[in-house]
mmCIF file of C-alpha atoms in Angstrom:
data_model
loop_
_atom_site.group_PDB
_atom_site.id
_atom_site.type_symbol
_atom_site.label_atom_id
_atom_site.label_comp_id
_atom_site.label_asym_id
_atom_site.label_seq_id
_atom_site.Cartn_x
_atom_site.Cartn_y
_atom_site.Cartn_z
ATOM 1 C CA UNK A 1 -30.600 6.562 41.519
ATOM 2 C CA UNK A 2 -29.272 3.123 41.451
ATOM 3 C CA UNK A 3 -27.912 3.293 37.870
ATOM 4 C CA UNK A 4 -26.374 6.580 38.876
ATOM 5 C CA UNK A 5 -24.560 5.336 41.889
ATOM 6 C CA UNK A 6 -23.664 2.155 39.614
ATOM 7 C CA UNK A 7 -22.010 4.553 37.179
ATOM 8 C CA UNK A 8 -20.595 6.472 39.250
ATOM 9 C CA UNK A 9 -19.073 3.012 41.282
ATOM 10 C CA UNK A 10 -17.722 1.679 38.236
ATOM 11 C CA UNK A 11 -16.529 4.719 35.613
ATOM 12 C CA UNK A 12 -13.507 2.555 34.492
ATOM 13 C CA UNK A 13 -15.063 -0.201 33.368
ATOM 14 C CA UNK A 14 -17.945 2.249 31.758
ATOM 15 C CA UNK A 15 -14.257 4.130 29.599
ATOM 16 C CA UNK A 16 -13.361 0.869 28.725
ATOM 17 C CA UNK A 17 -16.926 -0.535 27.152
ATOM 18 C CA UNK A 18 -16.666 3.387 25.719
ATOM 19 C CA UNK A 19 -13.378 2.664 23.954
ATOM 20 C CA UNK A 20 -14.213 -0.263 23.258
ATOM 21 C CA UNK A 21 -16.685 0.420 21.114
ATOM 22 C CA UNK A 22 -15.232 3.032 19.489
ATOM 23 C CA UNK A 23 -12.416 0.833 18.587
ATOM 24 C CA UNK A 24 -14.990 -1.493 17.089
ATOM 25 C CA UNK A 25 -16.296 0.843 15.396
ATOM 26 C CA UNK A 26 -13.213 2.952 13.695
ATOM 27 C CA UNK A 27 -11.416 -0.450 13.085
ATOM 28 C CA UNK A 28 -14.415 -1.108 10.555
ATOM 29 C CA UNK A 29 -14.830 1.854 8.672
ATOM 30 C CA UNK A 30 -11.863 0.966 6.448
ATOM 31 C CA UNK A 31 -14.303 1.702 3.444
ATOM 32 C CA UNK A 32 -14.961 5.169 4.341
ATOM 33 C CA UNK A 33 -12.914 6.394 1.727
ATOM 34 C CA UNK A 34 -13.093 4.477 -0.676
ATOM 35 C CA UNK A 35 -15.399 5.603 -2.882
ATOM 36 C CA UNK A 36 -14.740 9.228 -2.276
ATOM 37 C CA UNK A 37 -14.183 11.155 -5.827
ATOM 38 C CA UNK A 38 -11.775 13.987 -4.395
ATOM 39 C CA UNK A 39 -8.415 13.085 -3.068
ATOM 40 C CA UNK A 40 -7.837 16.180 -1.936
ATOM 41 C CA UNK A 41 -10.738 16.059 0.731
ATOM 42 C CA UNK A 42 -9.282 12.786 1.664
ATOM 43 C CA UNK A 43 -6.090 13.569 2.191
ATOM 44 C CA UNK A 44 -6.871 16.298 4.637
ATOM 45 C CA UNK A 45 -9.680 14.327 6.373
ATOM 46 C CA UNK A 46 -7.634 10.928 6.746
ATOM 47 C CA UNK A 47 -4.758 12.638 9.592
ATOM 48 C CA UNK A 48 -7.655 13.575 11.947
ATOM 49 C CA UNK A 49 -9.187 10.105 11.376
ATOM 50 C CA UNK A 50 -5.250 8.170 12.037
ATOM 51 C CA UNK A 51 -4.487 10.120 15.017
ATOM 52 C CA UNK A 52 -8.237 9.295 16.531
ATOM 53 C CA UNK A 53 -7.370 5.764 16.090
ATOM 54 C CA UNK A 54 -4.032 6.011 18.096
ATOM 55 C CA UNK A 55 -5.980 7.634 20.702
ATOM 56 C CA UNK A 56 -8.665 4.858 21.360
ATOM 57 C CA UNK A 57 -5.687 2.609 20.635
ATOM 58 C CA UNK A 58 -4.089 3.880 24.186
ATOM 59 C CA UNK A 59 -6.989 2.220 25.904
ATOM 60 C CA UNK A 60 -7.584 -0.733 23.829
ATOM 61 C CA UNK A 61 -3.556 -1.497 23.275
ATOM 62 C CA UNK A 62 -4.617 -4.884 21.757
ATOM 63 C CA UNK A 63 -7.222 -4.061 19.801
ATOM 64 C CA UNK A 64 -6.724 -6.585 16.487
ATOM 65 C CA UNK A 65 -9.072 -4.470 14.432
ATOM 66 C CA UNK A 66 -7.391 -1.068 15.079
ATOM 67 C CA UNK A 67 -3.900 -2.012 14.280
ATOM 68 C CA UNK A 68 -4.558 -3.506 11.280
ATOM 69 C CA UNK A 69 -6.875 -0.672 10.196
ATOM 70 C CA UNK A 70 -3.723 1.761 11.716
ATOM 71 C CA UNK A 71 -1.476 -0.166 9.522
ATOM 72 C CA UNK A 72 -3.246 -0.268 6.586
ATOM 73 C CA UNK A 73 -4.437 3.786 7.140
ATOM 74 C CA UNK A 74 -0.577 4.589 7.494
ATOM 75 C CA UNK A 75 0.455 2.809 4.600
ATOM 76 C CA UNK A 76 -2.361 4.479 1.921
ATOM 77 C CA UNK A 77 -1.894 7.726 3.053
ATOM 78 C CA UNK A 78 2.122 7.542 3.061
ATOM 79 C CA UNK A 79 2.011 6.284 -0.491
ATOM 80 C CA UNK A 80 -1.245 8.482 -1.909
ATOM 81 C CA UNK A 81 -0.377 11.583 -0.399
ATOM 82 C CA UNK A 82 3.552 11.896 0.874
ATOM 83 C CA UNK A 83 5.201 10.634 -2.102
ATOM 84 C CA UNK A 84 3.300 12.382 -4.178
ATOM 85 C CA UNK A 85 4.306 15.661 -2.988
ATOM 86 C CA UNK A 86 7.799 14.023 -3.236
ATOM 87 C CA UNK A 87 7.431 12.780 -6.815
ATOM 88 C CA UNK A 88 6.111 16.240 -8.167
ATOM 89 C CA UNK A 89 9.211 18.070 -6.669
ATOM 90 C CA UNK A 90 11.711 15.831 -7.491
ATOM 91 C CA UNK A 91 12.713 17.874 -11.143
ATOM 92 C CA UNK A 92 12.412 21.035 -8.766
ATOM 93 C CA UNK A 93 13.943 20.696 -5.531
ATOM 94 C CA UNK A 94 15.390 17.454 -4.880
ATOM 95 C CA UNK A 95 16.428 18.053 -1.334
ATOM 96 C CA UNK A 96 13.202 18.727 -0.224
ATOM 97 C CA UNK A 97 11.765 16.016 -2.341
ATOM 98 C CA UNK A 98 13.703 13.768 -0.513
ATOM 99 C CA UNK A 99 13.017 15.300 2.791
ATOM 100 C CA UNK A 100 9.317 14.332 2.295
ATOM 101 C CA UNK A 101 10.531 10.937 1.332
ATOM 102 C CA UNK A 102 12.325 10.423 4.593
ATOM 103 C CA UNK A 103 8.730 11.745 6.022
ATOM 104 C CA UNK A 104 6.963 8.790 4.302
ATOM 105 C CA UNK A 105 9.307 6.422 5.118
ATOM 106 C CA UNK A 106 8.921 6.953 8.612
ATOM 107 C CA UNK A 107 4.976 6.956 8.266
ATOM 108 C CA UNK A 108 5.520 3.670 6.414
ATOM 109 C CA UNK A 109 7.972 2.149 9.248
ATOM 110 C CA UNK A 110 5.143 3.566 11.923
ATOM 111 C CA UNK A 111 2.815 1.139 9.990
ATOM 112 C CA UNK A 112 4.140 -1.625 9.941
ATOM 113 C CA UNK A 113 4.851 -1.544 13.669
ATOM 114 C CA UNK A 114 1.495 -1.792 14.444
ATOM 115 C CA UNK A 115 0.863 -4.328 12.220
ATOM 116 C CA UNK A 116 4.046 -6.342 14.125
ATOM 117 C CA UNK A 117 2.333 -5.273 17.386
ATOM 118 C CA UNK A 118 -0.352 -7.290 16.671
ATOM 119 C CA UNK A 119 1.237 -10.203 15.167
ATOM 120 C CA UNK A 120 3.094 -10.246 18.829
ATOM 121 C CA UNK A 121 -0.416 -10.729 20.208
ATOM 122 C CA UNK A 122 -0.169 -14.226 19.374
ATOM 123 C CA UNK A 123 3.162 -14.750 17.961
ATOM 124 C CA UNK A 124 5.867 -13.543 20.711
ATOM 125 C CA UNK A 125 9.442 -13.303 19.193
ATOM 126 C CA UNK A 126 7.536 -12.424 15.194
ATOM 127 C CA UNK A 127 10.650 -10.697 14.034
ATOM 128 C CA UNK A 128 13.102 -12.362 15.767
ATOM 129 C CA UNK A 129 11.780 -15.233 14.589
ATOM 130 C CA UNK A 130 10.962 -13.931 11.108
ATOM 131 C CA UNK A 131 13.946 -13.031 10.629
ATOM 132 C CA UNK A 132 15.863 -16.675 11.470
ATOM 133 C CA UNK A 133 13.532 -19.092 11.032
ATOM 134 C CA UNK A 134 10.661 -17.749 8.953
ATOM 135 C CA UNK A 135 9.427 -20.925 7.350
ATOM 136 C CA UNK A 136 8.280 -22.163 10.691
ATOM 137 C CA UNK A 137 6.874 -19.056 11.863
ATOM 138 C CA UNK A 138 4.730 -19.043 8.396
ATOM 139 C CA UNK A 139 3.201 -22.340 9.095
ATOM 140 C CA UNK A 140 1.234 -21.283 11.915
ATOM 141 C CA UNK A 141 -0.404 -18.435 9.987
ATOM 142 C CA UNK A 142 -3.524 -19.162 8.534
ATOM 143 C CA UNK A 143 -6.154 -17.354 6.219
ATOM 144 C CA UNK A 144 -7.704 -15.394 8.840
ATOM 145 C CA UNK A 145 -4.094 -13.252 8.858
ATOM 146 C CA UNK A 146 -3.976 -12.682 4.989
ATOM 147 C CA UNK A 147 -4.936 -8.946 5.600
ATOM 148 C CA UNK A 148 -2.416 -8.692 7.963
ATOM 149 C CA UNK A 149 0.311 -10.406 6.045
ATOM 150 C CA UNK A 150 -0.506 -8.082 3.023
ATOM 151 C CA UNK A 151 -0.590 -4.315 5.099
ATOM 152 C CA UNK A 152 2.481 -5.181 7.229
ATOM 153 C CA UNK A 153 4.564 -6.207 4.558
ATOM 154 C CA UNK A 154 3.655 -3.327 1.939
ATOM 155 C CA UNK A 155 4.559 -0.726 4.387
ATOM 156 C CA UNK A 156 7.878 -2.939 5.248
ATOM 157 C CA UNK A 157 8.710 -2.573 1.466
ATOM 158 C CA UNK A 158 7.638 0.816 0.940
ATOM 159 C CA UNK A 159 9.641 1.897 4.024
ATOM 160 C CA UNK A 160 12.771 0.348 2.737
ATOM 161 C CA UNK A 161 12.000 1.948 -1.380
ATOM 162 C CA UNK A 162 11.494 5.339 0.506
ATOM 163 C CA UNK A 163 14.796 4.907 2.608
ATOM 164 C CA UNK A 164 16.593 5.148 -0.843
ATOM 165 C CA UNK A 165 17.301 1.851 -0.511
ATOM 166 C CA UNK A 166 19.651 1.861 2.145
ATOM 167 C CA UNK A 167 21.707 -1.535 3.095
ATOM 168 C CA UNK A 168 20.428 -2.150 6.149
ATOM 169 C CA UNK A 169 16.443 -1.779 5.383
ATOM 170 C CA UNK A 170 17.297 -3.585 2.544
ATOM 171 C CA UNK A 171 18.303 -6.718 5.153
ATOM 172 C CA UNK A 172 14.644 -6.965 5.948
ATOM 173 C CA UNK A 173 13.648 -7.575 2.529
ATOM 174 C CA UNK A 174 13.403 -11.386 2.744
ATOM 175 C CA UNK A 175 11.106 -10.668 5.378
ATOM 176 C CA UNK A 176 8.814 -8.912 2.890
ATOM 177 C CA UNK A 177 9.128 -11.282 0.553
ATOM 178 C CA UNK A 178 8.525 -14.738 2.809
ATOM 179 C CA UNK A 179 4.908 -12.731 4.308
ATOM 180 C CA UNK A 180 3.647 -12.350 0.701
ATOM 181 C CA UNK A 181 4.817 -15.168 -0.673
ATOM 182 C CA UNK A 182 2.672 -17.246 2.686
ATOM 183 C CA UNK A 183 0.050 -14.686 1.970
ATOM 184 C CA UNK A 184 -0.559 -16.082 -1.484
ATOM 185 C CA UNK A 185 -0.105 -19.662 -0.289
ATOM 186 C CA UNK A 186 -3.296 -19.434 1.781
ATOM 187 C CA UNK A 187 -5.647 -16.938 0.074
ATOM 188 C CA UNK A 188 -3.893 -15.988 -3.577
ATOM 189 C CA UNK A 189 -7.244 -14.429 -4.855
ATOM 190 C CA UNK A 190 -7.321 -12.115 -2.219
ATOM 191 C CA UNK A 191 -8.887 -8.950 -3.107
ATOM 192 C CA UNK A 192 -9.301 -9.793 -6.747
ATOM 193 C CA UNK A 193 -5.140 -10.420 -6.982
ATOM 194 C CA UNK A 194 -4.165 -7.824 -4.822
ATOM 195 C CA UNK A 195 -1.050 -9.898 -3.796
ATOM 196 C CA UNK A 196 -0.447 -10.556 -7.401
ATOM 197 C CA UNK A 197 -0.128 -7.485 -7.908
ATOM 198 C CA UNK A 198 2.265 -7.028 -4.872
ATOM 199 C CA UNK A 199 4.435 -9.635 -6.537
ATOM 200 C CA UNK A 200 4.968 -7.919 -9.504
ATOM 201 C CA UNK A 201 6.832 -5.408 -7.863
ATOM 202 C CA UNK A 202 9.056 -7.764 -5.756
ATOM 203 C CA UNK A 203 9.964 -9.947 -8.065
ATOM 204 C CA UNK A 204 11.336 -7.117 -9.967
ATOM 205 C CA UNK A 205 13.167 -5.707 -6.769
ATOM 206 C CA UNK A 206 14.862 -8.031 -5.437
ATOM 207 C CA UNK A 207 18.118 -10.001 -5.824
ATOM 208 C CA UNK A 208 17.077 -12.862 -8.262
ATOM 209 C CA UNK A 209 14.724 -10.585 -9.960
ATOM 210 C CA UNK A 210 13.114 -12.675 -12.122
ATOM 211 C CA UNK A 211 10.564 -10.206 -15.097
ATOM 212 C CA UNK A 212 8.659 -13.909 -16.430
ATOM 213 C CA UNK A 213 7.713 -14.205 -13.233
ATOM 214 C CA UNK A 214 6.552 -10.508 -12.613
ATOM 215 C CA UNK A 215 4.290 -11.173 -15.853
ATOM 216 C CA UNK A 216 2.729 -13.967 -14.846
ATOM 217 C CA UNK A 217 1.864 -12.350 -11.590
ATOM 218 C CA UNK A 218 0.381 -9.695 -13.290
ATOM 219 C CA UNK A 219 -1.365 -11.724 -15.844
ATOM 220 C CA UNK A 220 -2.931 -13.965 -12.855
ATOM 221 C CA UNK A 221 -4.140 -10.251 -11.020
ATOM 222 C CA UNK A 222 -5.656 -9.010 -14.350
ATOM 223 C CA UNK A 223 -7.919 -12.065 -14.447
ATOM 224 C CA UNK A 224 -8.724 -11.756 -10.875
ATOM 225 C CA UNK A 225 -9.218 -8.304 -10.848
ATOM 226 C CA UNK A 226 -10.944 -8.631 -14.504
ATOM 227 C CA UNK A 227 -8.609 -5.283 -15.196
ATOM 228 C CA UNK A 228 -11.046 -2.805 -13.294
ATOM 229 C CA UNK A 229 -7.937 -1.564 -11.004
ATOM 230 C CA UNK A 230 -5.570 1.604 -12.710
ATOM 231 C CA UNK A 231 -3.142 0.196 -10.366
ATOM 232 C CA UNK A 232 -2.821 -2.919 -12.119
ATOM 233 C CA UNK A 233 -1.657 -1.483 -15.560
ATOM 234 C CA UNK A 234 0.328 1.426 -13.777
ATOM 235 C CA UNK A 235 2.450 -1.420 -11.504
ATOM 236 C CA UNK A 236 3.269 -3.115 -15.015
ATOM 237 C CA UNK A 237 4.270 -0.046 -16.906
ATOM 238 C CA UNK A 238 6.693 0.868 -13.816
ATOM 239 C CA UNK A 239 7.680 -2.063 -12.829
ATOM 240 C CA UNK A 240 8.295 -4.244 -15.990
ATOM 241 C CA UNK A 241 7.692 -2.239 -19.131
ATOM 242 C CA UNK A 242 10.446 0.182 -17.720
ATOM 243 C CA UNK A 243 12.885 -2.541 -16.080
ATOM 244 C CA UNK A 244 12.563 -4.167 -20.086
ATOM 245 C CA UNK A 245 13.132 -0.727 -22.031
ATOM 246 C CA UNK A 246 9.490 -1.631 -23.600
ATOM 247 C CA UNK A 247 8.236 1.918 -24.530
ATOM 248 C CA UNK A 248 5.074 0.711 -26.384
ATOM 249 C CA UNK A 249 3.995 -1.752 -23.892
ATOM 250 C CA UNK A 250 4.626 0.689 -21.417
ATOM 251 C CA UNK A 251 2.192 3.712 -23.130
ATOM 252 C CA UNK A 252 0.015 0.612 -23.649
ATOM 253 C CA UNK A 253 -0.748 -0.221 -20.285
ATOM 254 C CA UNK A 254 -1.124 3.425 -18.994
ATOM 255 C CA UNK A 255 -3.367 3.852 -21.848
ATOM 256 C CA UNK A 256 -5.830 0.941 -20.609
ATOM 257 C CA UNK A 257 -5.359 2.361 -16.765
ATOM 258 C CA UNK A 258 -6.625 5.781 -18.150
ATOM 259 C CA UNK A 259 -9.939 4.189 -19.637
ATOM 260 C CA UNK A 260 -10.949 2.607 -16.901
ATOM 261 C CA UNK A 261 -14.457 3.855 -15.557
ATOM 262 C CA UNK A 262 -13.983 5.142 -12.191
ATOM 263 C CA UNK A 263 -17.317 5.349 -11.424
ATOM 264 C CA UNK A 264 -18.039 1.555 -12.752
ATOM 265 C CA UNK A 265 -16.825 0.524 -9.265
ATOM 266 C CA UNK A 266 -17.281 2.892 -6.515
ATOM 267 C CA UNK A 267 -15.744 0.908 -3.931
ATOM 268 C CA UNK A 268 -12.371 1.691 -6.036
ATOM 269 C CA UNK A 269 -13.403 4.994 -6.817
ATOM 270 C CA UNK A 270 -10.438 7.037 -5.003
ATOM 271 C CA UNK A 271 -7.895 4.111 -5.639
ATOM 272 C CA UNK A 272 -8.432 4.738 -9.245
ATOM 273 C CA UNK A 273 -8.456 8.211 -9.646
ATOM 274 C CA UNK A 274 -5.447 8.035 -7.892
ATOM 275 C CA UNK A 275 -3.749 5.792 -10.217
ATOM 276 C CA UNK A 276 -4.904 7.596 -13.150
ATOM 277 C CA UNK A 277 -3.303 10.361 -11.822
ATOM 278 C CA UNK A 278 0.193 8.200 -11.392
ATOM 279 C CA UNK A 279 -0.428 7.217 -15.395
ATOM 280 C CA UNK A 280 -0.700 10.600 -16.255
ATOM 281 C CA UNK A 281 2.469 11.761 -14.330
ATOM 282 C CA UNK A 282 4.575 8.160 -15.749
ATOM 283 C CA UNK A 283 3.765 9.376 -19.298
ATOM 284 C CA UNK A 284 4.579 12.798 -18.800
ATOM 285 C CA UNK A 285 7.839 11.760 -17.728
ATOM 286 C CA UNK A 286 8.391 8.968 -20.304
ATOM 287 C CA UNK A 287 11.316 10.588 -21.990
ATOM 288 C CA UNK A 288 13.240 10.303 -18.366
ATOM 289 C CA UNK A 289 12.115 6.824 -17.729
ATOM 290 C CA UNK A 290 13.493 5.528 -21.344
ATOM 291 C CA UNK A 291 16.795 5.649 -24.131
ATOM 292 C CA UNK A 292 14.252 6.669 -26.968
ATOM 293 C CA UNK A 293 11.060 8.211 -25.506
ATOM 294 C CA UNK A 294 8.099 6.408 -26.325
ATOM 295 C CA UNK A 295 6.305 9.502 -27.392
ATOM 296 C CA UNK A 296 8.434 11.636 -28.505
ATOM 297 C CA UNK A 297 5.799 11.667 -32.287
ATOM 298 C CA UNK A 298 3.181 10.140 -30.444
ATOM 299 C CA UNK A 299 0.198 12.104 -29.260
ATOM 300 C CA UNK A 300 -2.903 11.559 -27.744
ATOM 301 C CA UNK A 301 -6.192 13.336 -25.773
ATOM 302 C CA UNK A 302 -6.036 10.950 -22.961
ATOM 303 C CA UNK A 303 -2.322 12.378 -21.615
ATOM 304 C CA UNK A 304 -1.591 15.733 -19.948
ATOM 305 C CA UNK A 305 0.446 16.936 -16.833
ATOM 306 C CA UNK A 306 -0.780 15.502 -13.732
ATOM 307 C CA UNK A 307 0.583 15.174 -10.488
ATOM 308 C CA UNK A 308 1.586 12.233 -8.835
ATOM 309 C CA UNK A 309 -0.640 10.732 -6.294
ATOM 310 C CA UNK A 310 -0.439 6.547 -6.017
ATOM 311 C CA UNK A 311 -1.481 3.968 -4.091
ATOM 312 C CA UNK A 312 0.414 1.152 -3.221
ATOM 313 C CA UNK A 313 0.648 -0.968 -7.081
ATOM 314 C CA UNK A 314 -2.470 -2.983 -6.804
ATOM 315 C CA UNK A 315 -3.592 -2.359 -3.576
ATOM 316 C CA UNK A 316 -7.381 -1.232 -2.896
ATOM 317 C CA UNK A 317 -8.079 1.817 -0.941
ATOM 318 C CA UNK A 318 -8.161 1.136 3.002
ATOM 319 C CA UNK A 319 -7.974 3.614 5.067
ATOM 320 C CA UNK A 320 -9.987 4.787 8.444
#
């Protein structure tokens, strides 16, 4: 009777220990996924997961673990499943394929907002302030937001790549480029060189773009990683072999992401099929990508049609 009537007194505060630990408790299943061997159950299973989030999110609006695991959940899925219905209909139907792209950019800008929204927990002004005086800002970041650092700015710069590049996303990109960089400065073996990894694209995007250092970045994440990502060897091919016109390193390096065991490390399972999937889709489309296809006499068992389905280069699985 008296825990009734104590219930019954108090049912707000009862929701909120509810939500709460539900919120505990989705914020740390950002492994769920991972291991999974079929991206098409994943794809349709991780919407119901997102939207639960935002709903437990409404009660718990500052709920660290949930916006970074909304942030990060937004970003995978954008890039593993939206683009690659995007990619595979780009020779098709380019309107619609960039339709979808305009769909994953905004799932990509919806990401990183939450992963803002919880930098403004403790950081009032972040953008404003990110945006005029970043150095400043960076210095009272430490290791504990690494994670952070890393999921808000990949789905900055994937938001801005998806918007076609469009002059005014591209006026955040120093943004991107100043959270990675501080990022690296406090934690650079983070996830076996996942921001390695993330350099090798920027470094190739930007202004000063700067390929020696791209290499070395990816050099640095291939000892880190000891080479059991796809992604790694899929970001290079893209992002350097291409950029350099280097056909043979570029079947080279989609050749080693196609050997690698995806079972040898089930906790990158899904991020790997995924990537082999990229490889097979890159070589498939080599004779777009380059002046004299790399292999245009070349054959070999290991490539085939595949369809496009990436992760973000070099970034592990992480989604709710």
């Amino acid at each position: 009777m008296l825990l009734g009537a104590l219930l019954a007194a108090q049912p707000a505060c009862i929701r909120q220990l509810a939500t709460g630990a539900m919120a505990d408790a989705l914020s740390e299943q950002s492994d769920l996924y991972a291991a999974e061997s079929d991206p098409e159950l994943a794809e349709a299973a991780i919407p119901f997961g997102l939207k639960t989030m935002e709903g437990v999110l409404d009660a718990q609006p500052e709920h660290r673990g949930l916006l970074l695991a909304l942030c990060s959940g937004f970003t995978s899925y954008a890039y593993a499943f939206v683009e690659q219905h995007a990619f595979a209909l780009e020779l098709e139907d380019l309107d619609e394929a960039r339709r979808i792209e305009r769909r994953a950019m905004n799932l990509y800008f919806r990401a990183r907002d939450y992963g803002l929204r919880s930098f403004r927990l403790d950081h009032p002004r972040f953008v404003e302030r990110l945006r005029t005086a970043p150095e400043g800002l960076m210095t009272e970041l430490d290791g504990q937001d690494v994670p952070l650092l890393y999921w808000t700015a990949a789905a900055w710069g994937l938001g801005i790549a998806a918007s076609g590049m469009e002059p005014e996303a591209v006026a955040d990109l120093p943004a991107v480029e100043v959270m990675v960089r501080r990022a690296l400065e406090l934690d650079e073996d983070w996830e076996a060189g996942a921001l390695h990894e993330f350099m090798v694209v920027l470094e190739t995007v930007t202004a000063e773009r700067d390929l020696e250092a791209a290499e070395q970045h990816y050099r640095r994440a291939l000892e880190l990683s000891g080479g059991r990502r796809a992604g790694t060897f899929v970001s290079y091919a893209e992002n350097i072999a291409v950029v350099r016109q280097d056909g043979e390193a570029f079947v080279n390096a989609l050749e080693k992401a196609l050997e690698v065991d995806v079972d040898a490390h089930p906790s990158e399972r899904l991020s790997n099929i995924i990537s082999q999937r990229r490889a097979r889709a890159l070589l498939d489309r080599s004779g777009d990508l380059f002046i004299d296809d790399p292999l245009e006499d070349r054959e070999s068992p290991m490539f085939g049609r595949g369809v496009n389905v990436s992760l973000p280069p070099t970034v592990s699985w992480n989604a709710p």
